[in-house]
CSV table of C-alpha atoms in Angstrom, one decimal:
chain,number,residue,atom,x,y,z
A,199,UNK,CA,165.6,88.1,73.5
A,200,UNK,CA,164.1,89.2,70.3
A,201,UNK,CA,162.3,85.5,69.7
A,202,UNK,CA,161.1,86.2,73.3
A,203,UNK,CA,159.7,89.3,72.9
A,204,UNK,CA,158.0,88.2,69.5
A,205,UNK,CA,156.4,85.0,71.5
A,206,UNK,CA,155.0,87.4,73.9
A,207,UNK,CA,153.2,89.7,71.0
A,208,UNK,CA,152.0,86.7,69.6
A,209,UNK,CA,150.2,85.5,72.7
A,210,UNK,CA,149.1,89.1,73.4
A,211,UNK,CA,147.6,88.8,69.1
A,212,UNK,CA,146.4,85.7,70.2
A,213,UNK,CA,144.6,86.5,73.8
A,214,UNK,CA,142.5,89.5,72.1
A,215,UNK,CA,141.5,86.9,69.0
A,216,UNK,CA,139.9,84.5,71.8
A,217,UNK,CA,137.8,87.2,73.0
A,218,UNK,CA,136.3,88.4,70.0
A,219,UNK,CA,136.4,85.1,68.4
A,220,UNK,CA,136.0,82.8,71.1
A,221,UNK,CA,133.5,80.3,69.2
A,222,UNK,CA,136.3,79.6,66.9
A,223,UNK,CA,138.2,76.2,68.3
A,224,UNK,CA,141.7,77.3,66.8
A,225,UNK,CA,141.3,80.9,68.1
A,226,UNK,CA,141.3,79.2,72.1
A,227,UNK,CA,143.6,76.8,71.3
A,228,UNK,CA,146.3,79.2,70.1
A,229,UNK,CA,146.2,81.0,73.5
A,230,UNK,CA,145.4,77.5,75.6
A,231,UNK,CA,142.4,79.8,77.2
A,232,UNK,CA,139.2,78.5,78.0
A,233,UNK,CA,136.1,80.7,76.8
A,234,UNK,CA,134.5,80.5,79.9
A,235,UNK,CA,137.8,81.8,81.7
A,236,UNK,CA,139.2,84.1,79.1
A,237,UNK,CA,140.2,87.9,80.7
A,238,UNK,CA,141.5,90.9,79.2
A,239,UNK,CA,144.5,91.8,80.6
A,240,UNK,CA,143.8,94.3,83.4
A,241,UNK,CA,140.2,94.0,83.3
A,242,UNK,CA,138.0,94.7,86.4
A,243,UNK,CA,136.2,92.0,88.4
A,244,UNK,CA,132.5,92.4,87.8
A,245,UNK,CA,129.4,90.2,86.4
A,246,UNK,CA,129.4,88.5,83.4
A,247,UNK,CA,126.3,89.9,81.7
A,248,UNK,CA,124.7,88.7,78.1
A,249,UNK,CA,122.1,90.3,75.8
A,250,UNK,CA,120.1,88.5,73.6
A,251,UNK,CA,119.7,90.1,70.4
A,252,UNK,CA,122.2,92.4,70.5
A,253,UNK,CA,122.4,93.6,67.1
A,254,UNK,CA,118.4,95.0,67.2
A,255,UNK,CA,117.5,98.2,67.3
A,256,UNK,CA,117.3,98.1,71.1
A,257,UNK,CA,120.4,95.8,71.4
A,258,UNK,CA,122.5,97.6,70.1
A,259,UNK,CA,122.4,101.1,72.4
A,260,UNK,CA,121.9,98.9,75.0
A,261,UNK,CA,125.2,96.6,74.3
A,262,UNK,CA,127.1,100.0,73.8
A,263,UNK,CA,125.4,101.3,77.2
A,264,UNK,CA,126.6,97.9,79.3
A,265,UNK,CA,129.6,98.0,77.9
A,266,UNK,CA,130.5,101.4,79.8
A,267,UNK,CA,128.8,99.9,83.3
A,268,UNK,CA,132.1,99.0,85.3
A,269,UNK,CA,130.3,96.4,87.3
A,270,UNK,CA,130.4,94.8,83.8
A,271,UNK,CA,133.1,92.8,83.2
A,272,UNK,CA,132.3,89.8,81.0
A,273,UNK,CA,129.6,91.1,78.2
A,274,UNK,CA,128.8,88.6,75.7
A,275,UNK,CA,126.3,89.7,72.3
A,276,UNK,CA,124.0,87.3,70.9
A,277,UNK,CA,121.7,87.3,68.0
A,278,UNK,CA,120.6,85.2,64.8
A,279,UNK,CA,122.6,87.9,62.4
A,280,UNK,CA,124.9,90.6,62.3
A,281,UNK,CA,126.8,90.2,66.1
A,282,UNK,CA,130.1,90.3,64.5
A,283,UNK,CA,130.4,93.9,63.4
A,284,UNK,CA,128.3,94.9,66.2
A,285,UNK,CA,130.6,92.9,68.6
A,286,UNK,CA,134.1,94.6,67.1
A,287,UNK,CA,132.6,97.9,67.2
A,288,UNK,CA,132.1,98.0,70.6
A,289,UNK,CA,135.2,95.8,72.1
A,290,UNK,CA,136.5,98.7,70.7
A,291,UNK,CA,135.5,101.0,73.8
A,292,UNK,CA,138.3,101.9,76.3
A,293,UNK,CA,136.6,100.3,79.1
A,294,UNK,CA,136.9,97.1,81.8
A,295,UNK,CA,134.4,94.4,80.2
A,296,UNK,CA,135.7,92.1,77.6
A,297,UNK,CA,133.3,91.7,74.8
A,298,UNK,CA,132.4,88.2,72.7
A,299,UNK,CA,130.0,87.6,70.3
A,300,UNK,CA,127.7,84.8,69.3
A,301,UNK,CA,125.8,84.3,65.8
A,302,UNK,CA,123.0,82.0,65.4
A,303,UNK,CA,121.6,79.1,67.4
A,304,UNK,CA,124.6,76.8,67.5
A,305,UNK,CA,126.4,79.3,69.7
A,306,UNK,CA,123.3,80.2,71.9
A,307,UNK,CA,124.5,77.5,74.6
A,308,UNK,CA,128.7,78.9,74.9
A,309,UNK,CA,126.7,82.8,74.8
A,310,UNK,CA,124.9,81.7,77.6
A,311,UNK,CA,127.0,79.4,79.8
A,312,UNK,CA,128.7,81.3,83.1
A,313,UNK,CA,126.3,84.2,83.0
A,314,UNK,CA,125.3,86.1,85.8
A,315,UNK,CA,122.6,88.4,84.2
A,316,UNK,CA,120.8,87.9,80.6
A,317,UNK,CA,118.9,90.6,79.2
A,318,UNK,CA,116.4,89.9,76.4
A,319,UNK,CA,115.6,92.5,74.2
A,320,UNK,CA,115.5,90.1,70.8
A,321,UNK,CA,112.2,90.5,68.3
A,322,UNK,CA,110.5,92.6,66.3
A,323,UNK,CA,109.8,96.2,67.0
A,324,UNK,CA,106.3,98.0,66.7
A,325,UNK,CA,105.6,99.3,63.3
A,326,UNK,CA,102.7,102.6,63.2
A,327,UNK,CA,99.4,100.6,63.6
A,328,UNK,CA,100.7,97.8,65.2
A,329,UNK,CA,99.9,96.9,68.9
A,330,UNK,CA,101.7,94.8,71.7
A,331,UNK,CA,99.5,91.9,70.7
A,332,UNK,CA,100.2,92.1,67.2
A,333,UNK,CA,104.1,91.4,68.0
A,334,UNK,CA,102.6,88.4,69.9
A,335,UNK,CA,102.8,85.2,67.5
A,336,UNK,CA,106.6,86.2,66.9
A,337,UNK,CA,108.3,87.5,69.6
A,338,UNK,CA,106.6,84.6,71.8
A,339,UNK,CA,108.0,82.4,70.0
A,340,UNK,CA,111.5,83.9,70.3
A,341,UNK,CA,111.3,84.2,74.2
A,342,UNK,CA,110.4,80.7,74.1
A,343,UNK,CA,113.0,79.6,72.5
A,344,UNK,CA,115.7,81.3,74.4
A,345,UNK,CA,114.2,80.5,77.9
A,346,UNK,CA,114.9,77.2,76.9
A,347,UNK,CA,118.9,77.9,76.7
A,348,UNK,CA,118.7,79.7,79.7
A,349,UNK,CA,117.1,76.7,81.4
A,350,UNK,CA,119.9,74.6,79.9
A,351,UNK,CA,122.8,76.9,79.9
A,352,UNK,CA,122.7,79.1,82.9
A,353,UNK,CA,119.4,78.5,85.4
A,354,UNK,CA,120.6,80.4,88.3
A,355,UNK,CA,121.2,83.3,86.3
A,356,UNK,CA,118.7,86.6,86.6
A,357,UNK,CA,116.7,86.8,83.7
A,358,UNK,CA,115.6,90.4,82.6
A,359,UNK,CA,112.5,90.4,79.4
A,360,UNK,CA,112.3,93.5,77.8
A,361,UNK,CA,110.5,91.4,74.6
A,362,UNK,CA,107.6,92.4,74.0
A,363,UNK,CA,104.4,92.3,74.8
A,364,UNK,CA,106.2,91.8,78.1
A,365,UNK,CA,102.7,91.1,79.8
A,366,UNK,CA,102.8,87.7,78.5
A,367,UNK,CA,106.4,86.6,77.7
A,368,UNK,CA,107.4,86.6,81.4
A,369,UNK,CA,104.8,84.3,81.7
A,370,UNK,CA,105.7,82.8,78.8
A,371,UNK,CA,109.3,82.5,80.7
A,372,UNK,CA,108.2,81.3,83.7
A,373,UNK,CA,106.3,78.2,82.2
A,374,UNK,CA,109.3,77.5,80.2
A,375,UNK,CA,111.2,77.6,83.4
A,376,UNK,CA,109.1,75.5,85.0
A,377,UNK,CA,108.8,72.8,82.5
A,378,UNK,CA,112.5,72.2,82.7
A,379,UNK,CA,112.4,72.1,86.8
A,380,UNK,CA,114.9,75.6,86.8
A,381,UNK,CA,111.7,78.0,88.0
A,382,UNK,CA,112.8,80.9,90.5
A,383,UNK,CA,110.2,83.0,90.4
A,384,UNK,CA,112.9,85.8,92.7
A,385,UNK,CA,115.0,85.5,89.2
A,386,UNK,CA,112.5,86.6,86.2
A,387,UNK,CA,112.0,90.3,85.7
A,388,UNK,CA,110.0,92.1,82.8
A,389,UNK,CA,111.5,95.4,82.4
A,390,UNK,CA,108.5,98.0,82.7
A,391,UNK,CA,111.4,100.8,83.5
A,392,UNK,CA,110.5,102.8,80.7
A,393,UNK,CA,107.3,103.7,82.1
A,394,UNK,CA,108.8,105.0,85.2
A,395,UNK,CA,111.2,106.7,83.3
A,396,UNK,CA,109.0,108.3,80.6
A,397,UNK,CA,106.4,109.4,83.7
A,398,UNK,CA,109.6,111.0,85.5
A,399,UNK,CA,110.1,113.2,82.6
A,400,UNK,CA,106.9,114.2,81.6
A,401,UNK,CA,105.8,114.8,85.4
A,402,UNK,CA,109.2,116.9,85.9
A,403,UNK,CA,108.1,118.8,82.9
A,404,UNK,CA,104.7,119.7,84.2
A,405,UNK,CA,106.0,120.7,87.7
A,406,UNK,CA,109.1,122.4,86.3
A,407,UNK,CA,111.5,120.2,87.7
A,408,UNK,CA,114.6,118.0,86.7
A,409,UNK,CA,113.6,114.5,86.2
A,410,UNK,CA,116.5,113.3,88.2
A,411,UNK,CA,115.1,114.8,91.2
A,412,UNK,CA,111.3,112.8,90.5
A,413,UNK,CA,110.3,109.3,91.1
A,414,UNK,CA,107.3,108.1,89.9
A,415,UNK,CA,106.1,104.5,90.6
A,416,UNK,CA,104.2,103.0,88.4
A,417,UNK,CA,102.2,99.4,88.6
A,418,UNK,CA,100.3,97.0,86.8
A,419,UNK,CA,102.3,96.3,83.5
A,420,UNK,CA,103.5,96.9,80.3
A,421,UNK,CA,101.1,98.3,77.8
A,422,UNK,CA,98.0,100.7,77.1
A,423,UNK,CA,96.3,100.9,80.2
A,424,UNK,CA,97.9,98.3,82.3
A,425,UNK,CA,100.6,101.1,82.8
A,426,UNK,CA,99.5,103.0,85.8
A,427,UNK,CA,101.5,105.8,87.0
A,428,UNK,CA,100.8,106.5,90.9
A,429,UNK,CA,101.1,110.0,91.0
A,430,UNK,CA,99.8,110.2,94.4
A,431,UNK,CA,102.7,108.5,95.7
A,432,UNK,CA,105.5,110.5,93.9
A,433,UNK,CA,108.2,111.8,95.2
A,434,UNK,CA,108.6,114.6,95.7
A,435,UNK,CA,105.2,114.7,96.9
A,436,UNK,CA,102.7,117.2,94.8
A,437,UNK,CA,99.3,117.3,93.8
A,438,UNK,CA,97.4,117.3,90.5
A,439,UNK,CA,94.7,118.7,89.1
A,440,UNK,CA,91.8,116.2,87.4
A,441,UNK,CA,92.9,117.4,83.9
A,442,UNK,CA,96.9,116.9,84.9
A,443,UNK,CA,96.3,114.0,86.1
A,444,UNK,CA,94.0,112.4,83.4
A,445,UNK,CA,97.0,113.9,80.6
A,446,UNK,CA,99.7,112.8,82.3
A,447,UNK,CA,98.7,109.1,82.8
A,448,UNK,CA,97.4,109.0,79.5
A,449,UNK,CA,101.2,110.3,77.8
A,450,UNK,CA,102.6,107.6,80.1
A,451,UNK,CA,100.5,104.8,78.8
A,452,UNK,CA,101.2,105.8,75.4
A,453,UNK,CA,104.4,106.9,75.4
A,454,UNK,CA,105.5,104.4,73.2
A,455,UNK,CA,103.0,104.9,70.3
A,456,UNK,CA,104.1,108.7,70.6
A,457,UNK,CA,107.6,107.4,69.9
A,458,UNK,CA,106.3,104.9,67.1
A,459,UNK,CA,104.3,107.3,65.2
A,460,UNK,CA,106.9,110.5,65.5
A,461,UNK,CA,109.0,107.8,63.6
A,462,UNK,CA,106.9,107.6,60.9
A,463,UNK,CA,107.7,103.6,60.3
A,464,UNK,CA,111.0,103.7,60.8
A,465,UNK,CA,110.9,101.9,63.9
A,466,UNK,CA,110.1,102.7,67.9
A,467,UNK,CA,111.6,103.6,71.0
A,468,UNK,CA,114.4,102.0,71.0
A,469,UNK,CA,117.1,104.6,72.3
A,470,UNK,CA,114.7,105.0,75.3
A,471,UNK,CA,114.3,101.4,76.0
A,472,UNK,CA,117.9,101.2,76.0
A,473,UNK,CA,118.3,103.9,78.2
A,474,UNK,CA,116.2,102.8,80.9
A,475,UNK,CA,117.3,98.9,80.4
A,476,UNK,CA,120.2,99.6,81.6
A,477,UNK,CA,119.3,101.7,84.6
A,478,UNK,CA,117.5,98.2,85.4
A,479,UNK,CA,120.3,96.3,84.5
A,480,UNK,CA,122.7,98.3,86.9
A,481,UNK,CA,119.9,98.3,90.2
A,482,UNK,CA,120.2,94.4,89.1
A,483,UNK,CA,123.9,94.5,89.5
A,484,UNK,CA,124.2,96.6,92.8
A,485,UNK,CA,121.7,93.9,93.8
A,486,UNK,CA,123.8,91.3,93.0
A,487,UNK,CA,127.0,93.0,94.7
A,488,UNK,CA,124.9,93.6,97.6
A,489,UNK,CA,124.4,96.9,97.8
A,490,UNK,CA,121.6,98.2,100.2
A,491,UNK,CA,117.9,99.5,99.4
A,492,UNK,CA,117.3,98.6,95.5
A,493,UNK,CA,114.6,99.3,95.0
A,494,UNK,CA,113.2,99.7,91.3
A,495,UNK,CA,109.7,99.0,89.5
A,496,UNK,CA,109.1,95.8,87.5
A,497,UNK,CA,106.4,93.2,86.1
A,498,UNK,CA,107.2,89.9,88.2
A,499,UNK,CA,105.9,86.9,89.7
A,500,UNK,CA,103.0,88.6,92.5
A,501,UNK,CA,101.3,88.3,94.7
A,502,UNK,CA,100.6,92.0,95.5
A,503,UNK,CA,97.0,91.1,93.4
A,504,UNK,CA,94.8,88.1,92.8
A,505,UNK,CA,96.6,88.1,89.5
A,506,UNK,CA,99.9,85.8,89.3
A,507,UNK,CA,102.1,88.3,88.1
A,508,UNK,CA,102.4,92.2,88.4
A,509,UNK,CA,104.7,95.3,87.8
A,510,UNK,CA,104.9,97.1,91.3
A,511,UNK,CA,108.0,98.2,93.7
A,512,UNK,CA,110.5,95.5,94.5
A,513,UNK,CA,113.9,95.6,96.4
A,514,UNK,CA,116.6,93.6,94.5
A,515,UNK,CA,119.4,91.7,96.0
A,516,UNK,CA,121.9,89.1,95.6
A,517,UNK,CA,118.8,86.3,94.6
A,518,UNK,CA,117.5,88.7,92.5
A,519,UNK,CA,114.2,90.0,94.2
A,520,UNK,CA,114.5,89.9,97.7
A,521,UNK,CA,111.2,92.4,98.2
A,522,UNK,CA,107.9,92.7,96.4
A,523,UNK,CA,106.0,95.7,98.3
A,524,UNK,CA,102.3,96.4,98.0
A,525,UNK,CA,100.7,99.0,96.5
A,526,UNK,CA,99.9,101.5,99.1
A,527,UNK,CA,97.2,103.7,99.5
A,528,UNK,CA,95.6,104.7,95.8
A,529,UNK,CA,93.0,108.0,95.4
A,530,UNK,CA,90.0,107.3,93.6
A,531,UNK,CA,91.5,107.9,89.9
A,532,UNK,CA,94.1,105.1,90.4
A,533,UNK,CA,91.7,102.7,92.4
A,534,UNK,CA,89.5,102.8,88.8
A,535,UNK,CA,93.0,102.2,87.2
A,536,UNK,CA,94.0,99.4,89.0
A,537,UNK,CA,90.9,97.7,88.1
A,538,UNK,CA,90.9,98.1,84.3
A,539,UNK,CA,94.5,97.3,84.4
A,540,UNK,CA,94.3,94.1,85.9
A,541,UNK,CA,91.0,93.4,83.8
A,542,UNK,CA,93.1,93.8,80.5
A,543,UNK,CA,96.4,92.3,82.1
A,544,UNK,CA,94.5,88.8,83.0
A,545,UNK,CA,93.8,88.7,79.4
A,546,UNK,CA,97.6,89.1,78.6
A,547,UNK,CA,98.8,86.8,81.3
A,548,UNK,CA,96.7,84.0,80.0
A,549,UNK,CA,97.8,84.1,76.9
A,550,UNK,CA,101.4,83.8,77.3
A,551,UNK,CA,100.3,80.7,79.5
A,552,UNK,CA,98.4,79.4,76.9
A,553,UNK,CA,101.1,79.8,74.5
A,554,UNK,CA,103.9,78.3,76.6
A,555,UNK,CA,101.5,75.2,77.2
A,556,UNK,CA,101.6,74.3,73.7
């Protein structure tokens, strides 16, 4: 009875070895579990859901954030260096998804295969002075890079970007994508959530409200003046004044120099961008499960404008997007927005196809 009961610890020591060490070959075979299959012992059915670049400064909120979503059940963490502490940190959460993690490129593939979502939030962060474009030559690259696995590892997967400049590495994405014959333009989202988040806030704080109860859409993309806030089409509905409306679109649009320079060169909003990737992640999910009426903002393949891709409304479902809506009537302020967004957003677009033509 006793060699019994010491059998069955050791296969319990074993089980939770696999899943925080499941690119080590003697760590599977030890428990005869496959990676791909590997459960925790109890642990909810869900999506299997991974984050590229886990161990950033947006990664790693946002890997701590997932990890407490219980449509999560799988969650595997991948970056180029430090995954290992950030991975047994967080498998140390009392909740339903099993955690793994990945270091460097040999394990990008076995991070990737069997995936149901992958978030990207890998690169570098804005430094004070620096713009989206300046982040350009390196993130690109990085987006590249990974698209590729995806392509490889997991195509039918929904990809969410939150890389930036986003205006140009979902196209980036979607050339890669294309290249390798795995393009679904209803499976490639840029995360723009922020923005709607941020103009939820500062609206409700204007009108007195709690931010909960506001919903702001907001269109075009991802930086500087391509975000545009549609305060005419809030909800609840309410009306500005010139000067409210001409401050609050432009502490949307740059909300996130606010952020970078209030952190004096010690990095951006990160905490924020965690915050509302995972609001994303989880309409993605109830998508996915098929729950009714998700409906969220995001930069996607369009055709909403002459412009091949734009952030606007779109319902999400079990393909991804199921729904891209148009823009509605605009007042006179936002009809001037629209058209310097899209002037600076062609600009952006072209260059991530440019890039990804190389």
């Amino acid at each position: 009875m006793q060699q019994q009961g010491e059998g069955d610890a050791s296969q319990r020591i074993a089980r939770i070895s696999a899943h925080l060490n499941p690119h080590k070959p003697q760590m599977e075979g030890s428990c005869n579990l496959e990676t791909e299959n590997c459960r925790a012992k109890g642990g909810a059915p869900g999506f299997k859901v991974a984050i590229l670049g886990a161990a950033g400064g947006i990664g790693q909120p946002l890997s701590l954030l997932m990890k407490m979503n219980p449509l999560v059940s799988v969650l595997h963490l991948y970056d180029v260096a430090n995954t290992p502490g950030v991975t047994s940190d967080i498998s140390h959460m009392d909740t339903s998804a099993v955690v793994r993690g990945f270091l460097g490129p040999q394990q990008l593939e076995n991070a990737l295969t069997g995936m149901d979502l992958i978030i990207i939030p890998a690169g570098v962060p804005r430094k004070p002075g620096m713009t989206r474009d300046d982040l350009f030559n390196i993130n690109a690259g990085i987006v590249k890079t990974l698209c590729e696995g995806i392509a490889k590892s997991c195509p039918k997967a929904i990809v969410n970007i939150i890389s930036n400049p986003v205006n140009s590495t979902v196209p980036i994405a979607a050339e890669v994508f294309k290249k390798s014959g795995t393009y679904d333009p209803r499976r490639l989202l840029g995360v723009t959530m922020l923005d709607v988040v941020r103009a939820n806030t500062f609206v409700a704080e204007v009108l007195g409200l709690d931010p909960r109860e506001v919903d702001v859409p907001v269109v075009g993309g991802h930086a500087g003046v391509t975000i545009l806030p549609l305060l005419s089409q809030m909800k609840p509905p309410c009306s500005f004044t010139s000067e409210e409306t001409t401050y609050l679109t432009s502490r949307i649009q740059n909300g996130g120099t606010e952020v970078v320079e209030a952190k004096a060169g010690a990095g951006s909003a990160t905490l924020s961008m965690a915050y509302a990737a995972v609001k994303f992640a989880d309409a993605c999910l109830r998508g996915l499960r098929g729950d009714a009426d998700v409906i969220k903002c995001a930069f996607v393949p369009s055709v909403v404008t002459e412009l091949p891709f734009f952030a606007s409304k779109v319902r999400l479902g079990r393909n991804g997007i199921e729904e891209i809506y148009p823009l509605g009537l605009l007042n006179e302020f936002e009809r001037v927005g629209l058209e310097m967004a899209k002037k600076e957003l062609a600009g952006s677009i072209e260059k991530g196809i440019s890039f990804a033509m190389k």
